[in-house]
């Protein structure tokens, strides 16, 4: 059987385009007929959160997910960490001529599954087909909106953060990066690590619902924990002290990092967030996080400290103190 | 409660805080004079900074970095040659990641990649060989760089290429060997009380390659692992050698290193490489310190098959990478460090590599 592939005709706007949209996307996403130019949304609230993100990943399928799941989780999480309840997503696809229709369908199905899990609807979208070599298989852009309940406005800016407040992460770092790296074939290593790619909005909602002292949240994607902590000190004008011994990292990730010369603090995650919780509320926050499978290995990793020089300082495993810098450039695997 | 408390064999027991403190105490009690030790290997430089070893040592013990970061000692001429090759549309450059950002005299491989050159990162030569098999219409040039640690891998790759009679795989070799550079340092008169000798090089070569150092120059050698306990124990062993006035070659890294080394890997190297004179950044030419492909493998030598011309250009005059690599200066003595020269915008190679002295000094600043 000849493998069904996407051709330039699928992007022509004609019959094939309609078929592609209906059969691969609209059907899986539960979009209702007739398909119109705009989705009309009923949102009754004062404040709407709105975000967008583009997804490119090599390889498109990796242990624990694929580019489609990533595109839903990422945008859902961007909304959720702002304190918003995600409701609607858009999804745009740039597809390289020759891309397998079966793979495209698999991506769409996993987007639909993840959207259902997260309780969001994919209501609008677009497809473009580009000539062979003009994109790397498939690029996806998702945008999302959600309502921001009253009383959560300060979460995205962190303006209520004070020295003494506690830093919490919801599990081990680096799994996504290492899973994706292991799935590439040029680094000659295989790993059992699975991406942590997951929508965290339900976990975050129960947290915000039960705790009044959630002062800041940010997902630990590109740039990793080190990137977010360095942004945070710039926002708050304080310092941060973290304890290397308390930062959870799975053994296979540690092993891969030791081998490749990577630092887990700088690796990207797709299902991990940093939470700043008011001093004294950390055990309550941990209890809620740990009751959810997506937060079962949550840990308090440090706290906000007064420091006019706005540094991120880490107590290292050996007992010394060192500065955790802003990431710069991509981490490159070392020679030996 | 820490839910993820696990034990990673060969790592955690060598990062044990109590053991580290105990060793630091022993060092303080034993260090009666002033001691300067050089860690030769870039892996040690990185570990020393990452684990904050200097903060555990008394002031009378000074650690200086040596010439053992393969990226750092590679001259701009090599990068310029690789760039020339990358400009050819029929070439795929296969490289270790560290090399990508090293500045050549006008550009870097990273910039060439952004401009469309086909430059791919690999972790081993064998993976690059596979790329050559999959792309018969292209010439794959593997940038062979590193010391005795990576040279056997390149050698094995060339042997495999010959076995498979591949005609589109080539090596641009900047491989070097460690002992001649260590000897050059001693001849240069850098005042040293001992070498923290490279662990991974010694896994391949065995400890015997360093015997000439105590015998000829009276300088002690301890072959050392890469965890904080390893490094502290090695420092203590070197202090004891100095105190006893008994310079010798000792193996601290016993879990990996023997006197004879890995004879299989040595065999690959002997089969494929012969010693040649090589230029080291900071040192200039060191006799018999490089590895070139032997005549019978010359069809895999990129420079033999596809010669390219580059123009030698001098490096930034203020950059003191050369002095750092010879153990004469430390990164904080460089006028460019942390103002003009940063990891984003490196002026010299020591700021580029993960194992470069300047890069690790920058990355692991102490609070």
XYZ file of C-alpha atoms in Angstrom:
703
model
C 0.000 0.000 0.000
C 1.309 3.442 -0.878
C 1.653 5.636 2.183
C -0.842 8.499 2.141
C 0.934 11.813 2.263
C 0.144 15.506 2.411
C 0.612 17.168 -0.976
C 0.654 20.812 -2.035
C -2.926 20.220 -3.217
C -3.966 19.861 0.433
C -3.011 23.485 0.859
C -4.660 24.810 -2.268
C -7.919 25.825 -0.628
C -9.914 23.449 -2.778
C -11.545 20.105 -2.268
C -8.477 18.389 -0.791
C -8.067 21.171 1.756
C -11.656 20.782 2.889
C -11.210 17.030 3.189
C -8.018 17.418 5.178
C -9.610 19.885 7.573
C -12.794 17.891 8.053
C -11.266 14.422 8.242
C -8.103 15.077 10.167
C -8.826 18.124 12.283
C -12.456 19.263 12.656
C -13.706 15.730 13.263
C -11.135 14.940 15.943
C -11.484 18.338 17.600
C -15.296 18.074 17.720
C -15.847 21.276 15.744
C -19.474 21.646 14.708
C -20.761 22.217 11.167
C -20.972 24.508 9.386
C -17.277 25.446 9.673
C -17.157 29.245 9.774
C -14.377 31.820 9.499
C -14.440 32.629 13.202
C -15.342 30.748 16.331
C -17.899 32.653 18.404
C -17.170 32.259 22.098
C -19.430 32.877 25.064
C -17.235 34.103 27.864
C -18.854 35.993 30.715
C -16.184 37.558 32.838
C -14.200 40.735 33.373
C -10.745 39.479 32.612
C -9.600 37.227 29.817
C -6.131 35.709 29.587
C -4.799 35.252 26.064
C -1.600 33.567 24.959
C 0.091 32.063 21.917
C 3.012 29.769 21.301
C 4.623 28.014 18.345
C 5.873 24.471 18.552
C 8.786 22.948 16.689
C 10.360 19.768 17.966
C 12.740 17.206 16.533
C 11.689 14.407 16.466
C 7.952 15.056 16.157
C 7.150 11.880 18.117
C 9.077 11.172 21.311
C 8.575 8.983 24.390
C 5.701 10.506 26.348
C 4.201 12.648 23.612
C 4.383 14.315 20.253
C 4.309 17.826 18.838
C 0.485 17.915 19.021
C 0.242 16.996 22.686
C 3.018 19.510 23.349
C 1.114 22.245 21.513
C -1.985 21.736 23.662
C -0.205 21.271 27.010
C 2.125 24.206 26.452
C -0.586 26.735 25.751
C -2.900 25.349 28.455
C -0.036 25.641 30.953
C 0.839 29.187 29.868
C -2.735 30.211 30.684
C -2.918 28.186 33.888
C 0.287 29.567 35.423
C -1.145 33.063 34.987
C -3.968 31.937 37.281
C -6.436 31.633 34.391
C -8.867 28.809 33.636
C -8.119 27.778 30.029
C -11.213 27.428 27.832
C -10.551 27.692 24.107
C -7.591 27.025 21.823
C -6.794 27.725 18.210
C -4.415 25.487 16.302
C -2.531 26.337 13.105
C -0.501 23.816 11.177
C 2.352 24.391 8.750
C 2.865 21.066 7.028
C 5.742 20.045 4.764
C 4.743 18.525 1.458
C 5.121 14.749 1.678
C 4.254 14.521 5.375
C 2.538 11.255 6.295
C -1.235 11.637 6.648
C -1.207 8.853 9.188
C 1.246 10.789 11.359
C -0.824 13.953 10.959
C -3.910 12.078 12.089
C -1.982 10.695 15.080
C -0.950 14.239 16.028
C -4.550 15.487 15.725
C -5.898 12.594 17.798
C -3.448 13.210 20.610
C -4.292 16.941 20.549
C -7.967 16.041 20.885
C -7.233 13.654 23.759
C -5.100 16.187 25.588
C -7.683 18.939 25.071
C -10.339 16.691 26.549
C -8.138 15.873 29.550
C -7.501 19.558 30.113
C -11.152 20.451 29.593
C -10.490 22.888 26.743
C -11.967 23.078 23.249
C -10.003 23.571 20.027
C -12.408 25.890 18.225
C -10.527 27.358 15.292
C -7.480 26.667 13.224
C -5.687 26.829 9.927
C -3.512 24.649 7.716
C -0.839 25.586 5.233
C 1.186 23.180 3.151
C 4.678 24.295 2.137
C 7.060 22.818 -0.407
C 9.393 19.996 0.549
C 12.332 21.345 2.520
C 10.591 24.586 3.538
C 9.715 23.308 7.017
C 10.821 20.391 9.153
C 7.783 18.109 8.796
C 5.251 19.931 10.899
C 5.080 23.182 12.835
C 2.097 23.977 15.063
C 0.986 27.251 16.584
C -1.663 27.253 19.264
C -3.289 30.255 20.903
C -5.503 30.035 23.937
C -7.921 32.071 25.982
C -9.321 31.568 29.420
C -10.960 33.509 32.190
C -8.940 35.025 34.966
C -10.989 34.728 38.174
C -11.030 37.799 40.419
C -8.265 37.856 43.006
C -5.617 36.137 40.883
C -4.358 39.194 39.016
C -1.103 39.378 40.947
C 0.025 35.832 40.107
C 1.547 36.548 36.703
C 3.458 39.624 37.891
C 4.624 38.305 41.253
C 4.176 41.726 42.886
C 3.193 40.252 46.247
C 6.409 38.247 46.610
C 8.432 39.043 49.745
C 11.618 37.649 51.317
C 10.856 34.440 53.178
C 8.340 33.201 50.601
C 8.944 29.622 49.549
C 9.830 28.154 46.142
C 8.200 24.872 45.182
C 8.472 22.695 42.085
C 6.058 19.879 41.253
C 8.546 17.169 40.393
C 11.861 16.092 38.881
C 13.571 18.271 36.259
C 14.855 17.600 32.773
C 12.782 14.594 31.669
C 11.392 16.281 28.554
C 14.771 17.469 27.264
C 16.483 14.128 27.819
C 13.562 12.140 26.320
C 13.656 14.270 23.165
C 17.450 14.134 22.956
C 17.389 10.356 23.419
C 14.831 10.039 20.611
C 17.194 11.777 18.172
C 19.526 9.412 16.458
C 22.716 11.426 16.255
C 23.870 11.299 19.874
C 24.188 7.521 20.064
C 22.459 7.107 23.361
C 19.125 5.655 24.246
C 17.246 6.320 27.413
C 14.227 5.070 29.283
C 13.285 8.640 30.161
C 9.767 9.723 29.198
C 8.785 13.358 28.596
C 6.847 14.959 31.434
C 4.586 16.700 28.875
C 1.233 17.242 30.646
C -1.530 19.821 31.091
C -1.289 21.155 34.610
C -4.408 23.345 34.660
C -6.463 20.997 36.838
C -3.662 20.699 39.394
C -3.128 24.462 39.353
C -6.850 25.162 39.655
C -7.185 23.058 42.794
C -4.111 24.789 44.186
C -5.429 28.309 43.526
C -8.833 27.265 44.785
C -7.565 25.957 48.122
C -4.616 28.276 48.849
C -4.804 32.045 48.984
C -1.033 32.484 49.149
C -0.022 31.309 45.658
C 2.039 34.391 44.787
C 3.589 33.417 41.458
C 3.716 30.539 38.990
C 5.734 29.934 35.846
C 6.201 26.847 33.693
C 9.759 25.597 33.487
C 10.050 25.230 29.723
C 12.936 26.634 27.649
C 15.761 27.811 29.886
C 14.603 25.497 32.651
C 14.500 26.300 36.345
C 17.638 28.451 36.093
C 15.998 30.679 33.469
C 12.802 31.187 35.468
C 14.620 31.875 38.750
C 16.778 34.503 37.064
C 13.696 36.162 35.556
C 12.045 36.095 38.954
C 14.853 37.959 40.727
C 14.685 40.621 38.027
C 10.908 40.975 38.489
C 10.980 41.076 42.290
C 14.288 42.807 42.938
C 15.098 40.194 45.574
C 17.534 37.306 45.684
C 16.846 33.589 45.691
C 18.525 30.843 47.697
C 17.990 27.265 46.572
C 19.362 23.991 47.867
C 20.830 21.613 45.272
C 20.121 18.624 47.525
C 16.389 19.317 47.481
C 15.938 19.613 43.714
C 14.434 16.357 42.449
C 16.094 14.874 39.342
C 15.430 11.300 38.216
C 18.456 9.011 38.112
C 18.340 8.323 34.334
C 18.253 12.107 33.741
C 21.161 12.638 36.138
C 23.061 9.880 34.370
C 22.448 11.403 30.936
C 23.454 14.858 32.222
C 26.677 13.517 33.730
C 27.480 11.880 30.424
C 26.598 14.771 28.129
C 27.829 17.561 30.389
C 24.365 19.090 30.857
C 23.001 20.764 33.953
C 19.405 19.666 34.820
C 18.723 23.192 36.076
C 18.891 24.461 32.497
C 16.925 21.689 30.795
C 13.419 22.243 29.420
C 10.391 20.647 31.033
C 6.843 20.436 29.694
C 4.946 19.488 32.830
C 6.766 21.337 35.576
C 6.102 24.661 37.236
C 7.740 26.859 39.806
C 5.351 28.048 42.497
C 6.109 30.834 44.951
C 3.987 30.290 48.060
C 3.604 32.610 51.022
C 5.909 31.768 53.922
C 4.203 29.288 56.245
C 1.850 27.926 53.606
C 4.369 25.606 51.961
C 3.299 22.403 53.735
C -0.320 22.993 52.742
C 0.746 23.606 49.121
C 2.917 20.481 49.122
C 0.026 18.418 50.490
C -2.269 19.502 47.665
C 0.395 19.042 44.984
C 1.439 15.619 46.232
C -2.149 14.349 46.224
C -2.124 14.670 42.417
C -0.060 12.281 40.235
C 1.313 15.327 38.369
C 2.725 16.691 41.623
C 3.515 13.582 43.636
C 7.225 14.400 43.818
C 6.770 18.083 44.666
C 9.453 19.679 46.763
C 10.259 22.961 48.492
C 13.586 23.866 46.870
C 14.383 27.222 48.390
C 13.178 30.675 49.300
C 13.174 34.339 48.429
C 15.919 36.251 50.243
C 16.756 39.942 50.447
C 19.624 40.657 48.026
C 20.067 43.999 46.330
C 22.334 42.332 43.749
C 19.402 40.146 42.620
C 21.331 36.892 42.527
C 20.195 33.283 42.367
C 22.408 31.446 44.829
C 22.594 27.711 45.316
C 23.857 25.679 48.252
C 25.760 23.046 46.296
C 25.875 19.364 47.251
C 29.370 19.783 48.628
C 28.437 22.575 50.991
C 29.718 25.556 48.984
C 27.568 28.359 47.606
C 27.539 29.258 43.944
C 25.658 31.524 41.598
C 23.115 30.031 39.199
C 23.333 32.146 36.062
C 20.868 32.975 33.327
C 21.142 30.377 30.577
C 22.914 31.558 27.432
C 22.785 29.806 24.085
C 21.825 26.176 23.780
C 23.578 23.581 25.889
C 25.935 21.678 23.637
C 26.962 18.112 24.371
C 30.584 17.948 25.407
C 33.445 16.100 23.795
C 34.548 13.765 26.554
C 10.658 14.286 53.510
C 12.501 13.975 50.212
C 10.619 11.516 48.076
C 13.225 11.195 45.364
C 16.122 10.353 47.625
C 17.974 7.759 45.617
C 21.484 6.546 45.332
C 23.374 6.728 42.090
C 26.275 4.342 42.105
C 29.738 5.832 41.440
C 28.337 9.321 41.915
C 26.635 9.788 45.264
C 29.258 8.086 47.401
C 31.821 10.451 45.881
C 29.700 13.506 46.694
C 29.114 12.592 50.315
C 29.195 15.786 52.339
C 30.612 14.204 55.515
C 33.408 12.514 53.615
C 34.154 15.784 51.791
C 34.395 17.685 55.071
C 36.609 14.981 56.573
C 39.007 15.133 53.615
C 39.024 18.939 53.695
C 40.017 18.727 57.386
C 42.834 16.279 56.633
C 44.096 18.553 53.871
C 44.126 21.560 56.209
C 46.083 19.622 58.817
C 48.597 18.204 56.300
C 49.253 21.372 54.298
C 52.260 22.798 56.133
C 53.727 24.883 53.287
C 52.552 26.459 50.054
C 51.439 24.175 47.268
C 50.557 24.797 43.620
C 48.906 21.932 41.787
C 47.810 21.907 38.174
C 44.687 20.097 37.078
C 45.606 19.147 33.537
C 42.196 18.008 32.340
C 39.332 20.332 31.444
C 36.939 17.878 33.079
C 38.735 18.500 36.361
C 38.633 22.277 35.877
C 34.857 22.059 35.430
C 34.383 19.738 38.411
C 36.598 21.875 40.679
C 34.519 24.981 39.931
C 31.159 23.235 39.852
C 31.653 21.630 43.258
C 33.271 24.698 44.786
C 36.489 22.844 45.678
C 38.572 26.065 46.161
C 36.195 27.169 48.931
C 37.026 23.952 50.798
C 40.800 24.429 50.592
C 43.109 26.527 52.781
C 44.713 29.560 51.134
C 48.138 27.956 50.889
C 46.867 25.493 48.279
C 46.551 26.931 44.808
C 44.932 25.086 41.932
C 45.721 26.175 38.390
C 44.233 24.957 35.149
C 46.263 23.276 32.473
C 46.133 22.513 28.764
C 43.642 19.645 28.959
C 40.558 21.201 27.396
C 40.677 19.911 23.825
C 38.612 22.779 22.418
C 40.769 25.380 24.157
C 44.100 24.179 22.801
C 42.801 23.840 19.256
C 44.155 26.698 17.180
C 42.008 29.037 15.095
C 43.659 27.532 11.995
C 41.790 24.291 12.600
C 38.457 26.096 12.953
C 39.224 28.142 9.823
C 39.904 24.941 7.898
C 36.653 23.379 9.110
C 34.819 26.548 8.051
C 36.406 26.374 4.581
C 35.146 22.794 4.254
C 31.681 23.752 5.512
C 31.374 26.243 2.653
C 31.340 23.388 0.141
C 27.846 22.303 -0.866
C 28.916 18.649 -1.151
C 30.161 18.484 2.452
C 28.511 17.558 5.756
C 30.594 18.597 8.754
C 30.239 16.171 11.673
C 31.389 17.654 14.962
C 31.268 17.371 18.728
C 28.989 20.041 20.187
C 31.653 22.038 22.038
C 33.396 23.026 18.840
C 30.398 24.815 17.347
C 30.856 28.165 19.079
C 34.658 28.418 18.984
C 35.610 31.578 17.126
C 37.789 31.124 14.068
C 39.576 34.156 12.694
C 36.432 35.464 10.984
C 33.484 33.211 11.741
C 32.464 30.134 13.729
C 30.856 26.836 12.782
C 27.705 27.991 14.572
C 27.472 31.036 12.299
C 28.185 28.947 9.212
C 25.388 26.572 10.242
C 22.984 29.503 10.548
C 24.022 30.610 7.062
C 23.081 27.220 5.654
C 26.167 25.015 5.977
C 25.334 21.386 6.733
C 26.937 21.021 10.156
C 25.686 18.270 12.455
C 26.445 17.500 16.072
C 27.441 13.975 17.026
C 28.572 12.297 20.195
C 30.728 9.709 18.427
C 32.531 9.205 15.155
C 30.603 6.008 14.507
C 27.341 7.965 14.327
C 28.984 10.294 11.796
C 30.029 7.232 9.806
C 26.391 6.170 9.668
C 25.544 9.596 8.228
C 28.157 9.014 5.510
C 26.511 5.686 4.670
C 23.086 7.331 4.454
C 24.334 10.223 2.308
C 26.525 8.655 -0.392
C 26.313 11.798 -2.542
C 27.916 13.888 0.232
C 31.364 13.956 1.749
C 31.153 13.661 5.534
C 34.091 15.278 7.340
C 34.429 14.339 10.996
C 36.292 16.897 13.101
C 38.582 14.661 15.138
C 39.480 16.527 18.275
C 40.516 15.533 21.760
C 43.259 13.634 23.533
C 43.817 9.932 24.146
C 40.217 9.838 25.404
C 38.528 10.461 22.059
C 41.312 9.462 19.667
C 40.582 5.691 19.930
C 36.969 6.402 18.921
C 38.132 8.256 15.830
C 40.630 5.476 15.099
C 37.928 2.816 15.314
C 35.711 4.906 13.037
C 38.462 5.063 10.406
C 39.052 1.307 10.716
C 35.314 0.677 10.190
C 35.233 3.060 7.231
C 38.105 1.116 5.665
C 36.433 -2.225 6.377
C 33.274 -1.022 4.651
C 35.333 0.590 1.883
C 33.461 3.881 2.355
C 34.719 6.546 0.005
C 32.820 9.561 1.364
C 34.023 9.682 4.976
C 36.982 11.815 6.053
C 38.655 12.961 9.236
C 40.120 16.387 9.870
C 42.372 15.490 12.765
C 43.430 17.830 15.536
C 43.893 14.946 17.957
C 46.641 15.481 20.472
C 48.372 13.551 23.206
C 48.818 14.771 26.748
C 52.357 14.030 28.015
C 54.275 16.352 25.612
C 52.149 19.345 26.702
C 52.769 18.550 30.363
C 56.470 18.345 29.632
C 56.301 21.697 27.800
C 54.799 23.274 30.902
C 57.605 21.990 33.094
C 60.222 23.069 30.559
C 58.609 26.519 30.409
C 59.357 26.820 34.087
C 55.820 27.032 35.464
C 56.342 26.407 39.182
C 54.372 23.304 40.095
C 54.274 20.985 43.083
C 52.241 18.324 41.360
C 49.857 17.345 38.609
C 46.257 16.283 39.089
C 46.471 13.955 36.107
C 43.617 13.353 33.682
C 41.401 10.403 34.613
C 39.823 9.564 31.301
C 43.053 9.871 29.292
C 44.629 7.454 31.767
C 41.792 4.932 31.401
C 43.084 4.483 27.860
C 46.826 4.995 28.277
C 47.393 3.594 31.746
C 49.367 5.408 34.411
C 52.764 4.492 32.969
C 52.798 7.367 30.454
C 53.405 9.820 33.319
C 56.377 8.041 34.904
C 58.895 10.309 33.152
C 57.451 13.330 35.005
C 58.594 12.461 38.553
C 61.711 10.736 37.235
C 62.918 13.543 34.974
C 61.380 16.626 36.601
C 60.727 15.546 40.193
C 57.070 16.539 39.979
C 54.425 14.266 41.492
C 51.409 12.930 39.600
C 48.098 11.636 40.913
C 45.616 10.252 38.398
C 42.265 11.461 39.569
C 38.521 10.870 39.170
C 35.993 13.626 38.592
C 33.899 13.762 41.763
C 34.615 16.054 44.717
C 35.836 13.205 46.944
C 38.198 12.061 44.172
C 39.683 15.516 43.722
C 40.131 16.186 47.434
C 41.709 12.790 47.968
C 44.114 13.443 45.073
C 45.092 16.810 46.549
C 45.808 15.104 49.865
C 47.926 12.463 48.088
C 49.911 15.181 46.287
C 50.468 17.093 49.554
C 51.783 13.909 51.144
C 54.127 13.333 48.190
C 55.531 16.842 48.589
C 55.817 16.516 52.373
C 57.626 13.187 52.041
C 59.729 14.577 49.190
C 58.787 11.488 47.222
C 57.383 12.462 43.824
C 55.792 9.510 42.071
C 52.837 8.449 39.918
C 49.897 7.354 42.048
C 46.429 6.298 40.956
C 43.566 7.751 42.971
C 41.008 6.836 40.255
C 41.495 3.115 40.886
C 37.961 2.198 39.896
C 38.795 3.022 36.277
C 42.558 3.285 35.767
C 45.282 0.641 35.641
C 49.028 0.840 34.986
C 48.695 -0.627 31.498
C 45.447 0.968 30.367
C 43.069 -0.254 27.687
C 45.183 -2.282 25.257
C 42.334 -2.696 22.752
C 41.894 1.086 22.440
C 45.676 1.595 22.303
C 45.772 -0.933 19.452
C 43.222 1.075 17.449
C 45.263 4.236 17.933
C 48.530 2.540 16.947
C 46.905 1.103 13.858
C 45.510 4.396 12.575
C 47.589 7.249 13.960
C 51.197 8.308 13.997
C 52.690 11.108 16.031
C 53.170 14.449 14.352
C 54.193 17.941 15.404
C 51.157 19.942 16.463
C 50.318 23.540 17.250
C 48.711 24.181 20.619
C 46.983 27.430 21.384
C 49.122 29.146 23.989
C 52.174 26.978 23.379
C 52.849 27.098 19.691
C 54.433 24.057 18.099
C 55.065 21.058 20.345
C 57.077 18.257 18.786
C 55.394 14.845 18.445
C 52.309 15.983 20.328
C 49.672 15.477 17.645
C 48.112 12.489 15.939
C 47.911 12.276 12.147
C 46.412 9.471 10.062
C 49.034 6.957 8.934
C 49.816 6.696 5.232
C 47.708 3.594 4.704
C 44.643 5.516 5.846
C 45.420 8.704 3.927
C 42.298 8.338 1.771
C 40.348 9.149 4.974
C 42.445 12.234 5.688
C 40.400 15.275 4.650
C 43.487 17.450 4.239
C 45.137 14.899 1.981
C 42.082 14.265 -0.179
C 40.693 17.823 -0.298
C 43.398 20.294 0.685
C 42.166 23.756 1.690
C 44.113 26.930 2.252
C 43.626 29.231 5.214
C 45.396 32.397 6.131
C 46.958 32.505 9.556
C 45.612 35.387 11.592
C 46.600 36.377 15.091
C 44.107 36.305 17.933
C 42.839 39.180 20.092
C 46.000 40.602 21.632
C 44.441 41.137 25.036
C 43.182 37.550 25.286
C 45.322 35.602 27.764
C 44.010 32.114 26.908
C 47.583 31.107 26.118
C 48.878 32.079 29.554
C 45.905 30.377 31.202
C 46.530 27.151 29.304
C 50.161 27.190 30.427
C 49.134 27.692 34.032
C 50.693 31.146 34.242
C 47.477 33.078 34.838
C 43.919 32.566 36.036
C 40.814 33.811 34.158
C 40.139 36.688 36.591
C 43.486 38.202 35.577
C 42.277 38.671 31.996
C 41.196 42.211 31.043
C 38.513 40.761 28.738
C 36.990 38.350 31.276
C 33.325 39.048 31.999
C 33.211 42.309 30.093
C 34.201 41.808 26.456
C 34.555 38.037 26.736
C 31.484 36.130 27.953
C 29.981 32.738 27.024
C 27.567 34.511 24.631
C 30.369 36.411 22.985
C 33.619 34.549 23.562
C 36.894 36.194 22.556
C 39.002 33.145 23.319
C 38.473 29.409 23.295
C 38.725 29.057 27.085
C 35.383 30.882 27.329
C 33.691 28.567 24.830
C 34.095 25.025 25.966
C 32.125 23.564 28.879
C 35.522 22.595 30.212
C 37.372 25.785 29.459
C 38.826 27.545 32.492
C 37.168 30.900 31.681
C 33.783 29.325 30.918
C 33.718 27.397 34.185
C 34.978 30.394 36.169
C 32.171 32.429 34.630
C 29.478 29.779 35.037
C 30.320 28.783 38.582
C 30.970 32.107 40.258
C 30.959 31.756 44.016
C 28.504 33.696 46.095
